[in-house]
Amino acid sequence: MSIDSLRRSARATVSGFPQGFWWLWLSTLVNRTGAFVLTFLSLYLTQELGHSAWFAGLVVALHGLGGIAGSPLGGTLTDRWGRRPTMITMHLAAAACAAALAVVTAPWAIATVVLLMGVAMQAVRPSINATIADMVPEHDVRRAFALNYWALNLGFAIAAIGGGAAAFLGYRTLFVVDAVATVLCAVIVFLRLPETRPEAAVDQRGEPVAEEKVSMLTVLRDAPFRTLVLLNLFVCLVFTAPWIGLPLTMAGQGLDPSSFGMVIAVNGIVIVAFQLLVNKLTDKRSPVLLLSLSALLFAFGTGATALAGSPVAFAATVIVWTIGEMIHVPTNAAATARLAPEHARGRYQGVMGMSWAVAGFVAPIAAGAIVDGPGPDVLWTATTAIGVLAAIGYYTRLRKALADGTSNATPDATTSPEQGAPKVHKGEGQGDEIEAGAEAGAGTGQASVSA
């Protein structure tokens, strides 16, 4: 492939988005570039404050527990209060928590702050995802989520490198920098990002049309979406397991911790280097096919860990499941948006976000227990089985609900690029009927959630 063709491909990947999307993209990059807290929290607790590894693990788990509560909270606020105020408030709350960690030292205070930070950080995500679905034309939603995910990982890579280099300034300094970056992110949203929450529908006389209220229970009654959330939970469990199981497996084979550092760094390098290419290759493909493929890549990538015996072999397994990650995250986000009614996007995003948070809380505990008990081979066999089960579930249970009837459509010439292409959404209480509608050729709308 020539340089010119690569340049054209890159231009096609990033073209066609409204200005608001790029301000949101920039805010994601800025926010993640300063994301030092979780990266260095365990080292800060054990090396500087002298706490045990058990306490450090508990505190990190509390962050995930906060996310379980924060995701539905953020989804509800996104629909009721608006995307923009929810983003600003939760970014400022997360910044306050990061700044507080630079001051508090009591174990109970640290645990409380980290728990609240988990709530705030997860609560902001439904508003981000709903905003993307609001402003980006339907046929470009998956590409938009892929670009936003790329910004997230690019920022995280910068944070890991910069944080490691700046650690000599002290962990508290890094936490303050995290707080400043998060405040800057909120400022970008406040100054440059418009509110995108859809206006209330009106009839031909201009009178407001009453919309049925959507609760979290209503969302969970949506059968296809409930299936999507469950299968995403399976995939997230498989995806999270290597972050605990891989270093323990490598240590059990006599490899030193630096080897794990080099192996896991492959994940970020591959995403930053190849996310745009993977997005180009998978654009306009069937969402069910992509979700099934990503689940299989997770399954066989993690399963092959049981056969690896050298750093190079372990790195190869990371590459396999990382490709699955690059496919899965934007596709799952777009599938979430497709199933969400326009006026309930925040709640749908919030419920989907809960599956990520639950996996982030459960998988580390389960992976550690399995490695310490039956052994790492049992862990990798289990992740393979769960991944294959998820792939089968996507293909057999969601083919009709995610029928690709509208994803390749082009936007109407009269549609504002800031509003995107016209979208067709199923109404509330139609969880079971959507499959029949999709079979008959009915469109189902599109939207999303990110990691």
Short mmCIF file of C-alpha atoms in Angstrom, two decimals:
data_model
loop_
_atom_site.label_atom_id
_atom_site.label_comp_id
_atom_site.label_asym_id
_atom_site.label_seq_id
_atom_site.Cartn_x
_atom_site.Cartn_y
_atom_site.Cartn_z
CA MET A 1 0.00 0.00 0.00
CA SER A 2 1.46 3.37 -1.05
CA ILE A 3 1.82 6.43 1.17
CA ASP A 4 -0.80 8.23 -0.92
CA SER A 5 -3.32 5.43 -0.47
CA LEU A 6 -2.64 5.38 3.29
CA ARG A 7 -3.17 9.14 3.36
CA ARG A 8 -6.45 8.82 1.48
CA SER A 9 -7.57 6.04 3.79
CA ALA A 10 -6.77 8.12 6.88
CA ARG A 11 -8.59 11.12 5.43
CA ALA A 12 -11.67 9.00 4.73
CA THR A 13 -11.57 7.64 8.27
CA VAL A 14 -11.70 11.05 9.93
CA SER A 15 -13.85 12.99 7.45
CA GLY A 16 -17.54 13.83 7.56
CA PHE A 17 -18.04 14.56 11.26
CA PRO A 18 -19.60 17.73 12.70
CA GLN A 19 -17.37 20.16 14.58
CA GLY A 20 -18.96 19.27 17.89
CA PHE A 21 -17.74 15.70 17.59
CA TRP A 22 -14.12 16.84 17.34
CA TRP A 23 -14.46 19.02 20.44
CA LEU A 24 -15.81 15.99 22.26
CA TRP A 25 -12.95 13.91 20.85
CA LEU A 26 -10.45 16.50 22.08
CA SER A 27 -12.00 16.50 25.55
CA THR A 28 -11.62 12.70 25.68
CA LEU A 29 -7.98 12.96 24.66
CA VAL A 30 -7.24 15.67 27.24
CA ASN A 31 -9.05 13.78 29.97
CA ARG A 32 -7.21 10.51 29.34
CA THR A 33 -3.83 12.21 28.88
CA GLY A 34 -4.06 13.24 32.53
CA ALA A 35 -5.48 9.94 33.79
CA PHE A 36 -2.86 9.06 36.40
CA VAL A 37 -4.93 8.00 39.40
CA LEU A 38 -5.85 4.42 38.55
CA THR A 39 -2.52 3.77 36.83
CA PHE A 40 -0.45 4.64 39.89
CA LEU A 41 -2.94 4.23 42.73
CA SER A 42 -1.83 0.77 43.84
CA LEU A 43 1.84 1.85 43.86
CA TYR A 44 0.95 4.98 45.82
CA LEU A 45 -0.97 2.99 48.43
CA THR A 46 1.67 0.30 48.91
CA GLN A 47 4.98 2.10 48.36
CA GLU A 48 4.30 5.58 49.72
CA LEU A 49 1.57 5.04 52.31
CA GLY A 50 2.68 1.54 53.33
CA HIS A 51 -0.67 -0.21 52.94
CA SER A 52 -0.91 -3.89 52.09
CA ALA A 53 -1.46 -5.23 48.59
CA TRP A 54 -4.81 -6.56 49.83
CA PHE A 55 -5.95 -3.06 50.77
CA ALA A 56 -4.75 -1.67 47.43
CA GLY A 57 -6.74 -4.33 45.59
CA LEU A 58 -9.82 -3.57 47.69
CA VAL A 59 -9.58 0.15 46.91
CA VAL A 60 -9.29 -0.50 43.16
CA ALA A 61 -12.29 -2.86 43.40
CA LEU A 62 -14.26 -0.07 45.13
CA HIS A 63 -13.64 2.10 42.07
CA GLY A 64 -15.35 -0.57 39.97
CA LEU A 65 -18.16 -0.86 42.52
CA GLY A 66 -18.74 2.89 42.27
CA GLY A 67 -18.99 2.51 38.51
CA ILE A 68 -21.83 0.02 38.89
CA ALA A 69 -23.87 2.70 40.64
CA GLY A 70 -22.57 5.58 38.53
CA SER A 71 -23.53 4.20 35.15
CA PRO A 72 -27.34 4.12 35.63
CA LEU A 73 -27.14 7.42 37.54
CA GLY A 74 -25.36 9.06 34.61
CA GLY A 75 -27.80 7.54 32.14
CA THR A 76 -30.82 8.90 33.98
CA LEU A 77 -29.30 12.37 34.36
CA THR A 78 -28.33 12.37 30.68
CA ASP A 79 -31.95 11.90 29.60
CA ARG A 80 -33.58 14.11 32.26
CA TRP A 81 -31.03 16.86 32.81
CA GLY A 82 -29.16 16.91 29.51
CA ARG A 83 -25.90 15.62 28.03
CA ARG A 84 -23.84 18.76 28.56
CA PRO A 85 -24.66 19.51 32.23
CA THR A 86 -24.17 15.85 33.14
CA MET A 87 -20.75 15.79 31.48
CA ILE A 88 -19.61 19.02 33.12
CA THR A 89 -20.84 18.07 36.59
CA MET A 90 -19.36 14.58 36.57
CA HIS A 91 -16.02 15.74 35.15
CA LEU A 92 -15.77 18.35 37.93
CA ALA A 93 -16.74 15.74 40.53
CA ALA A 94 -14.04 13.37 39.24
CA ALA A 95 -11.52 16.23 39.31
CA ALA A 96 -12.43 17.01 42.94
CA CYS A 97 -11.88 13.36 43.87
CA ALA A 98 -8.48 13.27 42.15
CA ALA A 99 -7.43 16.43 43.98
CA ALA A 100 -8.70 14.99 47.28
CA LEU A 101 -6.47 11.93 46.87
CA ALA A 102 -3.47 14.24 46.97
CA VAL A 103 -4.55 15.35 50.47
CA VAL A 104 -6.31 12.52 52.33
CA THR A 105 -4.28 9.75 53.98
CA ALA A 106 -6.69 7.89 56.26
CA PRO A 107 -7.62 4.47 54.83
CA TRP A 108 -11.40 5.08 55.15
CA ALA A 109 -11.06 8.48 53.46
CA ILE A 110 -9.05 7.07 50.55
CA ALA A 111 -11.56 4.26 50.07
CA THR A 112 -14.48 6.72 50.12
CA VAL A 113 -12.86 9.10 47.63
CA VAL A 114 -11.99 6.30 45.21
CA LEU A 115 -15.54 4.92 45.45
CA LEU A 116 -16.99 8.36 44.63
CA MET A 117 -14.49 8.76 41.81
CA GLY A 118 -15.74 5.49 40.34
CA VAL A 119 -19.29 6.85 40.45
CA ALA A 120 -18.32 10.12 38.73
CA MET A 121 -16.07 8.61 36.06
CA GLN A 122 -18.63 6.01 35.03
CA ALA A 123 -21.56 8.44 35.24
CA VAL A 124 -20.05 10.70 32.57
CA ARG A 125 -19.83 7.95 29.95
CA PRO A 126 -23.55 7.62 29.07
CA SER A 127 -23.67 11.36 28.33
CA ILE A 128 -20.61 11.12 26.06
CA ASN A 129 -22.00 8.15 24.17
CA ALA A 130 -25.46 9.69 23.86
CA THR A 131 -23.93 12.91 22.52
CA ILE A 132 -22.05 11.01 19.83
CA ALA A 133 -25.23 9.18 18.83
CA ASP A 134 -27.15 12.48 18.77
CA MET A 135 -24.79 14.47 16.56
CA VAL A 136 -23.25 11.90 14.21
CA PRO A 137 -25.16 10.60 11.16
CA GLU A 138 -26.37 7.06 11.73
CA HIS A 139 -24.21 5.50 9.04
CA ASP A 140 -21.09 6.98 10.70
CA VAL A 141 -21.87 6.15 14.34
CA ARG A 142 -19.61 3.10 14.55
CA ARG A 143 -16.72 5.02 12.96
CA ALA A 144 -17.24 7.85 15.45
CA PHE A 145 -17.06 5.49 18.40
CA ALA A 146 -13.92 3.90 17.01
CA LEU A 147 -12.26 7.33 16.75
CA ASN A 148 -13.31 8.24 20.28
CA TYR A 149 -11.96 4.93 21.56
CA TRP A 150 -8.70 5.62 19.74
CA ALA A 151 -8.46 9.00 21.47
CA LEU A 152 -9.06 7.30 24.81
CA ASN A 153 -6.22 4.83 24.26
CA LEU A 154 -3.88 7.42 22.77
CA GLY A 155 -4.42 9.61 25.82
CA PHE A 156 -3.90 6.67 28.17
CA ALA A 157 -0.63 5.76 26.43
CA ILE A 158 0.59 9.34 26.83
CA ALA A 159 -0.46 9.30 30.48
CA ALA A 160 1.38 6.04 31.18
CA ILE A 161 4.59 7.29 29.60
CA GLY A 162 4.37 10.79 31.03
CA GLY A 163 3.31 9.56 34.44
CA GLY A 164 6.19 7.13 34.63
CA ALA A 165 8.64 9.85 33.67
CA ALA A 166 7.14 12.35 36.10
CA ALA A 167 6.77 9.95 39.04
CA PHE A 168 9.90 11.44 40.60
CA LEU A 169 7.79 14.55 41.34
CA GLY A 170 5.64 12.44 43.66
CA TYR A 171 2.36 10.61 43.31
CA ARG A 172 0.40 13.50 44.81
CA THR A 173 1.64 15.77 42.03
CA LEU A 174 0.34 13.30 39.45
CA PHE A 175 -3.07 13.30 41.13
CA VAL A 176 -3.18 17.10 40.98
CA VAL A 177 -2.26 17.00 37.28
CA ASP A 178 -5.09 14.49 36.78
CA ALA A 179 -7.50 16.91 38.46
CA VAL A 180 -6.32 19.83 36.31
CA ALA A 181 -6.69 17.80 33.09
CA THR A 182 -10.21 16.75 34.07
CA VAL A 183 -11.19 20.35 34.82
CA LEU A 184 -9.80 21.37 31.42
CA CYS A 185 -11.94 18.65 29.87
CA ALA A 186 -15.01 20.15 31.57
CA VAL A 187 -14.05 23.62 30.33
CA ILE A 188 -13.85 22.35 26.73
CA VAL A 189 -17.32 20.86 27.06
CA PHE A 190 -18.70 24.06 28.65
CA LEU A 191 -17.24 26.41 26.04
CA ARG A 192 -17.42 24.42 22.81
CA LEU A 193 -19.91 21.54 23.02
CA PRO A 194 -23.60 22.23 22.31
CA GLU A 195 -26.43 20.46 24.10
CA THR A 196 -27.66 17.65 21.83
CA ARG A 197 -30.55 16.15 23.79
CA PRO A 198 -33.43 15.75 21.32
CA GLU A 199 -36.27 18.23 21.73
CA ALA A 200 -39.69 16.97 22.68
CA ALA A 201 -41.69 15.70 19.72
CA VAL A 202 -44.57 17.90 18.47
CA ASP A 203 -47.64 17.11 16.43
CA GLN A 204 -48.79 18.84 13.23
CA ARG A 205 -50.25 21.71 15.24
CA GLY A 206 -46.97 22.25 17.06
CA GLU A 207 -48.31 20.87 20.33
CA PRO A 208 -45.96 18.70 22.44
CA VAL A 209 -46.51 14.97 22.07
CA ALA A 210 -46.47 13.11 25.36
CA GLU A 211 -43.78 10.42 25.40
CA GLU A 212 -43.99 7.35 27.58
CA LYS A 213 -41.64 7.53 30.52
CA VAL A 214 -38.68 5.18 30.33
CA SER A 215 -37.26 3.76 33.55
CA MET A 216 -34.34 1.41 34.04
CA LEU A 217 -36.89 -1.38 34.42
CA THR A 218 -38.36 -0.46 31.03
CA VAL A 219 -34.90 -0.70 29.47
CA LEU A 220 -34.35 -4.13 31.01
CA ARG A 221 -37.66 -5.33 29.54
CA ASP A 222 -36.27 -4.73 26.04
CA ALA A 223 -35.45 -8.34 25.17
CA PRO A 224 -32.89 -7.77 22.36
CA PHE A 225 -31.08 -5.09 24.34
CA ARG A 226 -31.10 -7.24 27.47
CA THR A 227 -29.46 -9.99 25.43
CA LEU A 228 -26.87 -7.55 24.08
CA VAL A 229 -26.02 -6.43 27.62
CA LEU A 230 -25.67 -10.01 28.88
CA LEU A 231 -23.42 -11.04 25.98
CA ASN A 232 -21.33 -7.89 26.45
CA LEU A 233 -20.91 -8.85 30.11
CA PHE A 234 -19.56 -12.24 29.00
CA VAL A 235 -17.10 -10.58 26.63
CA CYS A 236 -16.05 -8.06 29.29
CA LEU A 237 -15.32 -10.85 31.75
CA VAL A 238 -13.05 -12.48 29.17
CA PHE A 239 -11.43 -9.15 28.31
CA THR A 240 -10.75 -8.24 31.96
CA ALA A 241 -9.36 -11.62 33.02
CA PRO A 242 -5.89 -11.20 31.39
CA TRP A 243 -5.19 -8.01 33.34
CA ILE A 244 -5.06 -10.14 36.50
CA GLY A 245 -4.49 -13.66 35.21
CA LEU A 246 -1.72 -12.89 32.71
CA PRO A 247 0.85 -11.48 35.17
CA LEU A 248 0.11 -14.31 37.60
CA THR A 249 0.49 -16.90 34.83
CA MET A 250 3.77 -15.40 33.66
CA ALA A 251 5.10 -15.21 37.23
CA GLY A 252 4.18 -18.87 37.71
CA GLN A 253 6.46 -19.71 34.78
CA GLY A 254 9.36 -17.84 36.36
CA LEU A 255 9.17 -14.68 34.23
CA ASP A 256 9.94 -11.40 35.99
CA PRO A 257 7.46 -8.49 36.30
CA SER A 258 9.27 -6.45 33.66
CA SER A 259 8.37 -9.11 31.11
CA PHE A 260 4.68 -8.60 31.87
CA GLY A 261 5.12 -4.84 31.48
CA MET A 262 6.52 -5.31 27.98
CA VAL A 263 3.85 -7.87 27.03
CA ILE A 264 0.85 -5.85 28.21
CA ALA A 265 2.26 -2.70 26.56
CA VAL A 266 1.57 -4.47 23.26
CA ASN A 267 -2.15 -3.89 23.89
CA GLY A 268 -1.85 -0.11 23.87
CA ILE A 269 0.69 -0.04 21.05
CA VAL A 270 -1.49 -2.13 18.77
CA ILE A 271 -4.60 -0.02 19.48
CA VAL A 272 -2.86 3.30 18.92
CA ALA A 273 -1.09 2.08 15.77
CA PHE A 274 -3.87 0.08 14.12
CA GLN A 275 -7.29 1.18 15.44
CA LEU A 276 -7.94 3.40 12.42
CA LEU A 277 -6.89 0.65 9.99
CA VAL A 278 -9.08 -1.94 11.71
CA ASN A 279 -11.96 0.51 11.62
CA LYS A 280 -11.45 1.03 7.88
CA LEU A 281 -11.43 -2.72 7.23
CA THR A 282 -14.53 -3.39 9.32
CA ASP A 283 -16.58 -0.35 8.33
CA LYS A 284 -20.04 -1.18 6.94
CA ARG A 285 -19.74 -4.84 7.95
CA SER A 286 -22.59 -6.67 9.64
CA PRO A 287 -22.61 -5.78 13.35
CA VAL A 288 -23.57 -9.33 14.33
CA LEU A 289 -20.70 -10.75 12.29
CA LEU A 290 -18.25 -8.30 13.90
CA LEU A 291 -19.50 -8.98 17.43
CA SER A 292 -19.27 -12.74 16.88
CA LEU A 293 -15.78 -12.40 15.40
CA SER A 294 -14.57 -10.23 18.26
CA ALA A 295 -15.89 -12.71 20.84
CA LEU A 296 -14.00 -15.52 19.09
CA LEU A 297 -10.82 -13.45 19.03
CA PHE A 298 -11.18 -12.84 22.76
CA ALA A 299 -11.84 -16.54 23.32
CA PHE A 300 -8.90 -17.92 21.37
CA GLY A 301 -6.53 -15.09 22.26
CA THR A 302 -6.99 -15.62 25.99
CA GLY A 303 -7.23 -19.39 25.62
CA ALA A 304 -3.87 -19.53 23.85
CA THR A 305 -2.29 -18.05 26.98
CA ALA A 306 -2.34 -21.56 28.46
CA LEU A 307 -0.04 -22.71 25.63
CA ALA A 308 2.41 -19.78 25.78
CA GLY A 309 5.80 -20.20 27.41
CA SER A 310 7.84 -17.16 26.44
CA PRO A 311 7.34 -13.38 26.42
CA VAL A 312 7.03 -13.42 22.62
CA ALA A 313 4.31 -16.08 22.76
CA PHE A 314 2.44 -14.21 25.48
CA ALA A 315 2.68 -11.01 23.41
CA ALA A 316 1.19 -12.87 20.44
CA THR A 317 -1.85 -13.84 22.52
CA VAL A 318 -2.27 -10.21 23.57
CA ILE A 319 -2.27 -9.14 19.92
CA VAL A 320 -5.08 -11.57 19.12
CA TRP A 321 -7.46 -10.41 21.85
CA THR A 322 -6.49 -6.78 21.31
CA ILE A 323 -7.76 -7.04 17.72
CA GLY A 324 -10.97 -8.40 19.21
CA GLU A 325 -11.09 -5.39 21.53
CA MET A 326 -10.67 -2.94 18.64
CA ILE A 327 -13.56 -4.57 16.79
CA HIS A 328 -15.84 -5.11 19.76
CA VAL A 329 -15.86 -1.75 21.56
CA PRO A 330 -17.13 0.52 18.73
CA THR A 331 -19.42 -2.18 17.33
CA ASN A 332 -21.06 -2.82 20.68
CA ALA A 333 -21.43 0.93 21.17
CA ALA A 334 -23.13 1.33 17.79
CA ALA A 335 -25.39 -1.66 18.49
CA THR A 336 -26.48 -0.11 21.78
CA ALA A 337 -27.44 3.09 20.01
CA ARG A 338 -29.29 1.20 17.31
CA LEU A 339 -31.57 -0.40 19.88
CA ALA A 340 -32.13 2.76 21.95
CA PRO A 341 -35.13 5.05 21.48
CA GLU A 342 -33.94 8.60 20.86
CA HIS A 343 -35.36 10.01 24.09
CA ALA A 344 -33.91 7.17 26.22
CA ARG A 345 -30.36 6.98 24.88
CA GLY A 346 -28.83 7.94 28.21
CA ARG A 347 -30.57 5.17 30.11
CA TYR A 348 -29.65 2.56 27.51
CA GLN A 349 -26.03 3.74 27.64
CA GLY A 350 -26.15 3.60 31.42
CA VAL A 351 -27.39 0.01 31.52
CA MET A 352 -24.76 -1.06 29.00
CA GLY A 353 -22.11 0.73 31.03
CA MET A 354 -23.14 -1.32 34.06
CA SER A 355 -22.03 -4.49 32.28
CA TRP A 356 -18.53 -3.05 31.90
CA ALA A 357 -18.48 -1.96 35.53
CA VAL A 358 -19.73 -5.31 36.83
CA ALA A 359 -17.06 -7.13 34.84
CA GLY A 360 -14.42 -4.74 36.15
CA PHE A 361 -15.46 -5.62 39.69
CA VAL A 362 -16.08 -9.37 39.34
CA ALA A 363 -13.42 -10.54 36.87
CA PRO A 364 -10.30 -9.52 38.87
CA ILE A 365 -11.61 -11.27 41.98
CA ALA A 366 -12.64 -14.39 40.06
CA ALA A 367 -9.43 -14.56 38.03
CA GLY A 368 -7.25 -14.29 41.12
CA ALA A 369 -9.25 -16.96 42.94
CA ILE A 370 -9.08 -19.38 40.00
CA VAL A 371 -5.32 -18.94 39.52
CA ASP A 372 -4.71 -19.46 43.24
CA GLY A 373 -7.09 -22.44 43.30
CA PRO A 374 -7.51 -24.77 40.30
CA GLY A 375 -4.72 -23.00 38.39
CA PRO A 376 -4.24 -20.70 35.39
CA ASP A 377 -5.08 -23.39 32.80
CA VAL A 378 -8.60 -23.56 34.24
CA LEU A 379 -8.91 -19.77 33.94
CA TRP A 380 -7.91 -19.74 30.26
CA THR A 381 -10.15 -22.71 29.49
CA ALA A 382 -13.03 -20.85 31.11
CA THR A 383 -12.39 -17.65 29.13
CA THR A 384 -12.32 -19.67 25.91
CA ALA A 385 -15.65 -21.31 26.72
CA ILE A 386 -17.28 -18.01 27.71
CA GLY A 387 -16.01 -16.27 24.57
CA VAL A 388 -17.27 -19.01 22.27
CA LEU A 389 -20.63 -18.98 24.07
CA ALA A 390 -20.86 -15.22 23.54
CA ALA A 391 -20.05 -15.58 19.82
CA ILE A 392 -22.80 -18.18 19.42
CA GLY A 393 -25.19 -15.96 21.35
CA TYR A 394 -24.54 -12.94 19.13
CA TYR A 395 -25.08 -14.95 15.97
CA THR A 396 -28.18 -16.83 17.06
CA ARG A 397 -29.96 -14.28 19.25
CA LEU A 398 -29.30 -10.89 17.69
CA ARG A 399 -29.26 -11.39 13.92
CA LYS A 400 -32.78 -10.02 13.50
CA ALA A 401 -32.57 -7.24 16.09
CA LEU A 402 -29.32 -5.91 14.57
CA ALA A 403 -30.26 -6.53 10.94
CA ASP A 404 -28.07 -4.17 8.94
CA GLY A 405 -30.92 -2.50 7.11
CA THR A 406 -29.86 1.10 7.64
CA SER A 407 -26.17 1.15 8.46
CA ASN A 408 -25.11 1.66 4.87
CA ALA A 409 -27.65 4.35 4.16
CA THR A 410 -26.43 7.77 3.22
CA PRO A 411 -27.72 10.88 4.96
CA ASP A 412 -30.57 12.82 3.44
CA ALA A 413 -29.34 15.81 1.47
CA THR A 414 -31.57 18.10 3.51
CA THR A 415 -30.32 16.83 6.85
CA SER A 416 -28.07 19.07 8.90
CA PRO A 417 -24.66 17.47 9.50
CA GLU A 418 -24.92 18.54 13.13
CA GLN A 419 -28.10 16.51 13.51
CA GLY A 420 -27.06 13.55 11.40
CA ALA A 421 -29.17 11.32 9.22
CA PRO A 422 -32.78 10.62 10.09
CA LYS A 423 -32.97 7.76 12.55
CA VAL A 424 -35.76 5.28 13.11
CA HIS A 425 -36.14 4.04 16.65
CA LYS A 426 -38.31 1.44 18.22
CA GLY A 427 -40.67 2.67 20.87
CA GLU A 428 -40.74 1.74 24.50
CA GLY A 429 -42.12 -1.59 25.51
CA GLN A 430 -41.29 -3.08 22.11
CA GLY A 431 -38.43 -5.29 23.21
CA ASP A 432 -40.07 -8.46 21.94
CA GLU A 433 -41.71 -6.97 18.86
CA ILE A 434 -38.50 -5.52 17.42
CA GLU A 435 -37.34 -8.91 16.20
CA ALA A 436 -40.47 -9.29 14.15
CA GLY A 437 -40.11 -5.76 12.88
CA ALA A 438 -36.52 -6.32 11.84
CA GLU A 439 -37.50 -9.51 10.07
CA ALA A 440 -40.04 -7.55 8.09
CA GLY A 441 -37.42 -5.00 7.10
CA ALA A 442 -38.13 -2.37 9.74
CA GLY A 443 -35.22 -0.09 10.72
CA THR A 444 -34.15 -0.04 14.35
CA GLY A 445 -32.02 3.07 14.82
CA GLN A 446 -28.37 3.17 15.97
CA ALA A 447 -26.24 4.37 19.02
CA SER A 448 -23.61 3.32 21.58
CA VAL A 449 -21.51 2.86 24.68
CA SER A 450 -17.65 2.81 25.13
CA ALA A 451 -15.28 1.28 27.55
#
